[in-house]
mmCIF file of C-alpha atoms in Angstrom:
data_model
loop_
_atom_site.group_PDB
_atom_site.id
_atom_site.type_symbol
_atom_site.label_atom_id
_atom_site.label_comp_id
_atom_site.label_asym_id
_atom_site.label_seq_id
_atom_site.Cartn_x
_atom_site.Cartn_y
_atom_site.Cartn_z
ATOM 1 C CA UNK W 996 3.447 15.348 -16.440
ATOM 2 C CA UNK W 997 0.417 17.660 -16.460
ATOM 3 C CA UNK W 998 0.440 21.234 -15.176
ATOM 4 C CA UNK W 999 -2.017 20.177 -12.462
ATOM 5 C CA UNK W 1000 0.399 17.520 -11.221
ATOM 6 C CA UNK W 1001 3.265 19.974 -11.221
ATOM 7 C CA UNK W 1002 1.241 22.381 -9.079
ATOM 8 C CA UNK W 1003 0.199 19.678 -6.644
ATOM 9 C CA UNK W 1004 3.115 18.653 -4.396
ATOM 10 C CA UNK W 1005 1.349 15.511 -3.175
ATOM 11 C CA UNK W 1006 0.794 14.240 -6.708
ATOM 12 C CA UNK W 1007 4.374 15.118 -7.640
ATOM 13 C CA UNK W 1008 5.763 13.276 -4.622
ATOM 14 C CA UNK W 1009 3.649 10.207 -5.315
ATOM 15 C CA UNK W 1010 4.750 10.200 -8.946
ATOM 16 C CA UNK W 1011 8.390 10.219 -7.852
ATOM 17 C CA UNK W 1012 7.737 7.316 -5.479
ATOM 18 C CA UNK W 1013 5.917 5.280 -8.119
ATOM 19 C CA UNK W 1014 8.681 5.720 -10.691
ATOM 20 C CA UNK W 1015 11.393 5.014 -8.103
ATOM 21 C CA UNK W 1016 9.608 1.808 -7.101
ATOM 22 C CA UNK W 1017 9.458 0.675 -10.731
ATOM 23 C CA UNK W 1018 13.155 1.432 -11.172
ATOM 24 C CA UNK W 1019 14.096 -0.435 -7.988
ATOM 25 C CA UNK W 1020 12.027 -3.445 -9.044
ATOM 26 C CA UNK W 1021 13.788 -3.615 -12.395
ATOM 27 C CA UNK W 1022 17.312 -2.532 -11.453
ATOM 28 C CA UNK W 1023 17.591 -2.769 -7.684
ATOM 29 C CA UNK W 1024 18.146 0.101 -5.291
ATOM 30 C CA UNK W 1025 21.806 0.358 -6.233
ATOM 31 C CA UNK W 1026 20.783 0.644 -9.877
ATOM 32 C CA UNK W 1027 18.358 3.441 -9.086
ATOM 33 C CA UNK W 1028 19.477 6.773 -10.555
ATOM 34 C CA UNK W 1029 17.935 10.061 -9.536
ATOM 35 C CA UNK W 1030 18.588 11.450 -13.026
ATOM 36 C CA UNK W 1031 16.530 8.629 -14.522
ATOM 37 C CA UNK W 1032 13.672 9.355 -12.123
ATOM 38 C CA UNK W 1033 13.830 13.023 -13.108
ATOM 39 C CA UNK W 1034 13.752 12.081 -16.786
ATOM 40 C CA UNK W 1035 10.686 9.869 -16.375
ATOM 41 C CA UNK W 1036 8.833 12.410 -14.226
ATOM 42 C CA UNK W 1037 9.912 15.512 -16.186
ATOM 43 C CA UNK W 1038 11.010 17.165 -12.955
ATOM 44 C CA UNK W 1039 13.960 19.358 -12.138
ATOM 45 C CA UNK W 1040 16.492 18.456 -9.479
ATOM 46 C CA UNK W 1041 15.132 21.293 -7.399
ATOM 47 C CA UNK W 1042 11.647 19.787 -7.491
ATOM 48 C CA UNK W 1043 13.015 16.382 -6.574
ATOM 49 C CA UNK W 1044 15.081 17.604 -3.643
ATOM 50 C CA UNK W 1045 12.120 19.593 -2.373
ATOM 51 C CA UNK W 1046 10.549 16.222 -1.542
ATOM 52 C CA UNK W 1047 13.584 14.017 -0.865
ATOM 53 C CA UNK W 1048 16.884 15.136 0.598
ATOM 54 C CA UNK W 1049 18.816 12.198 -0.864
ATOM 55 C CA UNK W 1050 18.574 8.938 -2.754
ATOM 56 C CA UNK W 1051 18.547 7.150 0.610
ATOM 57 C CA UNK W 1052 15.521 9.090 1.888
ATOM 58 C CA UNK W 1053 13.782 8.252 -1.384
ATOM 59 C CA UNK W 1054 14.563 4.560 -0.828
ATOM 60 C CA UNK W 1055 13.217 4.755 2.724
ATOM 61 C CA UNK W 1056 10.024 6.379 1.474
ATOM 62 C CA UNK W 1057 9.542 3.707 -1.185
ATOM 63 C CA UNK W 1058 9.747 1.043 1.525
ATOM 64 C CA UNK W 1059 7.514 2.876 4.003
ATOM 65 C CA UNK W 1060 4.918 4.305 1.618
ATOM 66 C CA UNK W 1061 4.808 1.886 -1.332
ATOM 67 C CA UNK W 1062 6.162 -1.505 -0.333
ATOM 68 C CA UNK W 1063 4.855 -1.774 3.220
ATOM 69 C CA UNK W 1064 1.247 -0.756 2.383
ATOM 70 C CA UNK W 1065 1.288 -3.180 -0.557
ATOM 71 C CA UNK W 1066 2.341 -6.093 1.653
ATOM 72 C CA UNK W 1067 -0.231 -5.131 4.286
ATOM 73 C CA UNK W 1068 -3.029 -4.887 1.743
ATOM 74 C CA UNK W 1069 -2.170 -8.098 -0.109
ATOM 75 C CA UNK W 1070 -0.695 -10.402 2.532
ATOM 76 C CA UNK W 1071 -1.542 -9.091 6.023
ATOM 77 C CA UNK W 1072 -5.082 -7.709 6.139
ATOM 78 C CA UNK W 1073 -6.674 -10.708 4.335
ATOM 79 C CA UNK W 1074 -5.219 -13.040 6.981
ATOM 80 C CA UNK W 1075 -7.381 -11.399 9.643
ATOM 81 C CA UNK W 1076 -10.472 -12.782 7.882
ATOM 82 C CA UNK W 1077 -9.217 -16.378 7.756
ATOM 83 C CA UNK W 1078 -11.466 -18.965 9.388
ATOM 84 C CA UNK W 1079 -9.943 -22.203 8.103
ATOM 85 C CA UNK W 1080 -6.285 -21.313 7.395
ATOM 86 C CA UNK W 1081 -5.728 -24.321 5.154
ATOM 87 C CA UNK W 1082 -8.655 -23.694 2.846
ATOM 88 C CA UNK W 1083 -8.356 -19.911 2.976
ATOM 89 C CA UNK W 1084 -4.595 -19.807 2.396
ATOM 90 C CA UNK W 1085 -4.774 -22.169 -0.568
ATOM 91 C CA UNK W 1086 -7.528 -20.019 -2.050
ATOM 92 C CA UNK W 1087 -5.471 -16.887 -1.422
ATOM 93 C CA UNK W 1088 -2.385 -18.357 -3.088
ATOM 94 C CA UNK W 1089 -4.423 -19.683 -6.026
ATOM 95 C CA UNK W 1090 -5.879 -16.243 -6.663
ATOM 96 C CA UNK W 1091 -2.447 -14.636 -6.331
ATOM 97 C CA UNK W 1092 -1.037 -17.098 -8.890
ATOM 98 C CA UNK W 1093 -3.839 -16.298 -11.338
ATOM 99 C CA UNK W 1094 -3.108 -12.582 -11.021
ATOM 100 C CA UNK W 1095 0.651 -12.894 -11.550
ATOM 101 C CA UNK W 1096 1.919 -12.334 -15.068
ATOM 102 C CA UNK W 1097 5.238 -13.459 -16.524
ATOM 103 C CA UNK W 1098 6.845 -10.048 -16.036
ATOM 104 C CA UNK W 1099 6.098 -10.125 -12.306
ATOM 105 C CA UNK W 1100 7.461 -13.655 -12.023
ATOM 106 C CA UNK W 1101 10.680 -12.636 -13.717
ATOM 107 C CA UNK W 1102 11.244 -9.495 -11.642
ATOM 108 C CA UNK W 1103 10.676 -11.338 -8.376
ATOM 109 C CA UNK W 1104 9.175 -10.120 -5.116
ATOM 110 C CA UNK W 1105 10.185 -6.505 -4.393
ATOM 111 C CA UNK W 1106 10.381 -7.190 -0.647
ATOM 112 C CA UNK W 1107 12.670 -10.180 -1.080
ATOM 113 C CA UNK W 1108 14.731 -8.378 -3.723
ATOM 114 C CA UNK W 1109 15.457 -5.510 -1.347
ATOM 115 C CA UNK W 1110 16.119 -7.941 1.483
ATOM 116 C CA UNK W 1111 18.820 -9.711 -0.480
ATOM 117 C CA UNK W 1112 20.317 -6.533 -1.889
ATOM 118 C CA UNK W 1113 20.258 -4.025 0.958
ATOM 119 C CA UNK W 1114 20.109 -5.852 4.305
ATOM 120 C CA UNK W 1115 23.865 -6.565 4.328
ATOM 121 C CA UNK W 1116 24.700 -3.028 3.162
ATOM 122 C CA UNK W 1117 22.547 -0.520 5.014
ATOM 123 C CA UNK W 1118 21.188 -0.938 8.547
ATOM 124 C CA UNK W 1119 18.483 1.666 8.008
ATOM 125 C CA UNK W 1120 17.119 -0.403 5.130
ATOM 126 C CA UNK W 1121 17.475 -3.671 7.049
ATOM 127 C CA UNK W 1122 15.444 -2.355 9.993
ATOM 128 C CA UNK W 1123 12.596 -1.181 7.766
ATOM 129 C CA UNK W 1124 12.555 -4.390 5.740
ATOM 130 C CA UNK W 1125 12.668 -6.600 8.839
ATOM 131 C CA UNK W 1126 9.644 -4.800 10.279
ATOM 132 C CA UNK W 1127 7.609 -5.713 7.195
ATOM 133 C CA UNK W 1128 8.652 -9.374 7.320
ATOM 134 C CA UNK W 1129 7.791 -9.491 11.013
ATOM 135 C CA UNK W 1130 4.361 -7.951 10.464
ATOM 136 C CA UNK W 1131 3.568 -10.537 7.794
ATOM 137 C CA UNK W 1132 4.930 -13.385 9.921
ATOM 138 C CA UNK W 1133 2.943 -12.396 13.014
ATOM 139 C CA UNK W 1134 -0.295 -12.073 11.050
ATOM 140 C CA UNK W 1135 0.119 -15.500 9.462
ATOM 141 C CA UNK W 1136 1.047 -17.087 12.797
ATOM 142 C CA UNK W 1137 -2.036 -15.549 14.397
ATOM 143 C CA UNK W 1138 -4.231 -16.920 11.614
ATOM 144 C CA UNK W 1139 -2.928 -20.442 12.213
ATOM 145 C CA UNK W 1140 -3.276 -20.073 15.973
ATOM 146 C CA UNK W 1141 -6.923 -19.076 15.546
ATOM 147 C CA UNK W 1142 -7.461 -21.988 13.184
ATOM 148 C CA UNK W 1143 -5.929 -24.302 15.763
ATOM 149 C CA UNK W 1144 -8.203 -22.959 18.507
ATOM 150 C CA UNK W 1145 -11.231 -23.431 16.256
ATOM 151 C CA UNK W 1146 -10.296 -27.009 15.400
ATOM 152 C CA UNK W 1147 -9.173 -26.556 11.797
ATOM 153 C CA UNK W 1148 -5.441 -27.063 12.412
ATOM 154 C CA UNK W 1149 -3.678 -30.034 14.019
ATOM 155 C CA UNK W 1150 -2.862 -29.577 17.698
ATOM 156 C CA UNK W 1151 0.787 -30.503 17.210
ATOM 157 C CA UNK W 1152 1.351 -27.700 14.683
ATOM 158 C CA UNK W 1153 3.447 -24.758 15.878
ATOM 159 C CA UNK W 1154 1.865 -21.665 14.288
ATOM 160 C CA UNK W 1155 4.950 -19.502 14.719
ATOM 161 C CA UNK W 1156 7.210 -22.046 13.015
ATOM 162 C CA UNK W 1157 4.729 -22.810 10.255
ATOM 163 C CA UNK W 1158 4.324 -19.118 9.452
ATOM 164 C CA UNK W 1159 8.078 -18.681 9.257
ATOM 165 C CA UNK W 1160 8.437 -21.682 6.943
ATOM 166 C CA UNK W 1161 5.517 -20.797 4.670
ATOM 167 C CA UNK W 1162 6.732 -17.267 4.007
ATOM 168 C CA UNK W 1163 10.242 -18.554 3.327
ATOM 169 C CA UNK W 1164 8.845 -21.207 0.974
ATOM 170 C CA UNK W 1165 6.655 -18.767 -0.938
ATOM 171 C CA UNK W 1166 9.468 -16.269 -1.342
ATOM 172 C CA UNK W 1167 11.909 -19.009 -2.309
ATOM 173 C CA UNK W 1168 9.593 -20.240 -5.044
ATOM 174 C CA UNK W 1169 9.260 -16.742 -6.499
ATOM 175 C CA UNK W 1170 13.008 -16.194 -6.270
ATOM 176 C CA UNK W 1171 13.688 -19.436 -8.114
ATOM 177 C CA UNK W 1172 11.328 -18.454 -10.920
ATOM 178 C CA UNK W 1173 13.158 -15.148 -11.263
ATOM 179 C CA UNK W 1174 16.279 -17.149 -12.079
ATOM 180 C CA UNK W 1175 14.671 -19.786 -14.307
ATOM 181 C CA UNK W 1176 12.741 -17.165 -16.295
ATOM 182 C CA UNK W 1177 9.728 -19.447 -16.664
ATOM 183 C CA UNK W 1178 6.720 -20.367 -14.575
ATOM 184 C CA UNK W 1179 7.157 -24.157 -14.666
ATOM 185 C CA UNK W 1180 9.247 -24.163 -11.500
ATOM 186 C CA UNK W 1181 6.648 -21.926 -9.858
ATOM 187 C CA UNK W 1182 3.784 -24.311 -10.552
ATOM 188 C CA UNK W 1183 5.750 -27.466 -9.689
ATOM 189 C CA UNK W 1184 6.850 -26.070 -6.339
ATOM 190 C CA UNK W 1185 3.388 -24.623 -5.801
ATOM 191 C CA UNK W 1186 1.865 -28.103 -5.944
ATOM 192 C CA UNK W 1187 4.194 -29.277 -3.177
ATOM 193 C CA UNK W 1188 3.444 -26.195 -1.106
ATOM 194 C CA UNK W 1189 -0.266 -26.906 -1.430
ATOM 195 C CA UNK W 1190 0.307 -30.508 -0.263
ATOM 196 C CA UNK W 1191 2.180 -29.246 2.785
ATOM 197 C CA UNK W 1192 -0.520 -26.740 3.701
ATOM 198 C CA UNK W 1193 -3.205 -29.419 3.378
ATOM 199 C CA UNK W 1194 -1.196 -31.663 5.724
ATOM 200 C CA UNK W 1195 -1.752 -29.117 8.511
ATOM 201 C CA UNK W 1196 -5.488 -29.780 8.664
ATOM 202 C CA UNK W 1197 -6.907 -31.357 11.812
#
């Protein structure tokens, strides 16, 4: 780490968060070790604890300041621009698939990983994680409701239910690929997901 970074507390804090996020993605929160973060950031324990009082507060910050903004930027804000949810969502998912590399497929979705790992163990984590899922769900439901109002989506479709199912399906596909360690399952399931989304058109 450069001398400039060491003198700038904001840069130092962000560096800790970035490394912690990488460690959590690869090893899970329970596999996260403060000593390993210190090693990768070249910081002392004193410098670390100046920013975070515990491993738990670090985990909270990763969720609030890294994971949540990432989900908002990638999966929430774009939904506000949807006109035809069927066409726009398929395009969004196609672009996301093209951007995903094999490493990302094999590590899984960080939001879903933390959900599975920490929701049963720590209520403070569960509350934060649930808020992110709910934000994503509400934004997708609103996009389908608008599409329904504008005549793009069938009248019998229930936007709230569809949003819940689509997020579960997308996350399930990614989770399955994490286990299979190849992208064949991803693409096969993706074709079926596309068929389902197209079936929602008016």
